[in-house]
Amino acid sequence: MKPLVVVNFKTYKEATGANALKLAKICSRFRNSIICVQAADLYLAKKIKIPVFAQHVDLVDYGQFTGFILPEDVEAEGAKGTLLNHSEHRLKFDVLKKLVQRCKKIRLKTIVCAKTAEEAGRLSRLKPDFIAIEPPELIGGKISVSTARPSLISDAVKKSKVPVLCGAGVHTGEDVKIALKLGAKGVLVASGVVKAKNPARVLRELSL
Ligand code: G3P
């Protein structure tokens, strides 16, 4: 089975506005991939054939919550899931717990990020669809979690009660191979794809 490749568009210029559609179309050639986009770009869910996730949703209800991201609206726009607790958008445990439950109720899948293996174990008890282990210091760099922190991946896999993805610095097929060998089901990647000269070539390589 091919590895799952989750591409986080973040707020990169290459992956927002008109560029988001361009990159989403490239990603959609890889059926093992999922993209995580800005709330303003969730319209992509109705345009492309791979799952589109929100990068975050808020624990707000219908009503007077200007500027927040309502999970139900994300689902109605066609998104299949959401990232939660990314190290660039951390959430308190109680909020996360309620959000995962809420997303389950409306069939929005969740990928919950963790910084340490212990946190991966603890957060996996909330029963998200995936835990994504990412050491923050390697995010956006050229050295991958697979080469610099392999034991973090295997420890997270050991402690987690749900499937694990890993991310930070992932650029190559070799990074993915190591991650799979250590028990991960796939990778969470941003700059390696978004900022690549040829994102399709990188996606092909990451897809093994
Ligand atoms: O969400 C994925 C991310 O934090 C990893 O970023 O740029 O190191 O692939 P990057």
mmCIF file of C-alpha atoms in Angstrom, residues 5-12 15 23 36 86 88 134 139-141 166-171 187-196 199 202-203 206:
data_model
loop_
_atom_site.group_PDB
_atom_site.id
_atom_site.type_symbol
_atom_site.label_atom_id
_atom_site.label_comp_id
_atom_site.label_asym_id
_atom_site.label_seq_id
_atom_site.Cartn_x
_atom_site.Cartn_y
_atom_site.Cartn_z
ATOM 1 C CA VAL A 5 1.194 11.914 1.939
ATOM 2 C CA VAL A 6 -0.511 14.829 3.689
ATOM 3 C CA VAL A 7 0.513 18.166 2.187
ATOM 4 C CA ASN A 8 0.036 21.169 4.453
ATOM 5 C CA PHE A 9 -0.239 24.322 2.314
ATOM 6 C CA LYS A 10 0.181 26.562 5.431
ATOM 7 C CA THR A 11 0.074 30.224 4.310
ATOM 8 C CA TYR A 12 2.842 29.838 1.745
ATOM 9 C CA ALA A 15 -0.007 27.510 -1.947
ATOM 10 C CA LEU A 23 -0.904 23.122 -6.512
ATOM 11 C CA CYS A 36 -4.615 20.878 4.137
ATOM 12 C CA HIS A 86 -0.283 21.838 14.759
ATOM 13 C CA GLU A 88 2.043 26.516 14.733
ATOM 14 C CA GLU A 134 6.535 16.537 14.393
ATOM 15 C CA ILE A 139 9.921 22.098 10.670
ATOM 16 C CA GLY A 140 10.727 24.012 7.489
ATOM 17 C CA GLY A 141 14.328 22.748 7.403
ATOM 18 C CA CYS A 166 5.429 11.909 10.906
ATOM 19 C CA GLY A 167 6.628 15.221 9.613
ATOM 20 C CA ALA A 168 9.238 17.996 9.673
ATOM 21 C CA GLY A 169 11.884 18.387 7.009
ATOM 22 C CA VAL A 170 10.546 15.527 4.874
ATOM 23 C CA HIS A 171 11.863 15.929 1.317
ATOM 24 C CA VAL A 187 4.090 11.709 6.225
ATOM 25 C CA LEU A 188 2.933 15.252 6.861
ATOM 26 C CA VAL A 189 4.899 17.581 4.606
ATOM 27 C CA ALA A 190 4.843 21.265 3.700
ATOM 28 C CA SER A 191 7.919 23.073 2.354
ATOM 29 C CA GLY A 192 9.379 19.975 0.667
ATOM 30 C CA VAL A 193 6.421 19.978 -1.730
ATOM 31 C CA VAL A 194 5.065 23.530 -1.624
ATOM 32 C CA LYS A 195 8.416 25.211 -2.240
ATOM 33 C CA ALA A 196 9.768 22.632 -4.674
ATOM 34 C CA PRO A 199 6.142 19.582 -6.760
ATOM 35 C CA VAL A 202 8.666 15.383 -5.235
ATOM 36 C CA LEU A 203 5.180 13.915 -4.738
ATOM 37 C CA LEU A 206 7.362 10.616 -1.669
#
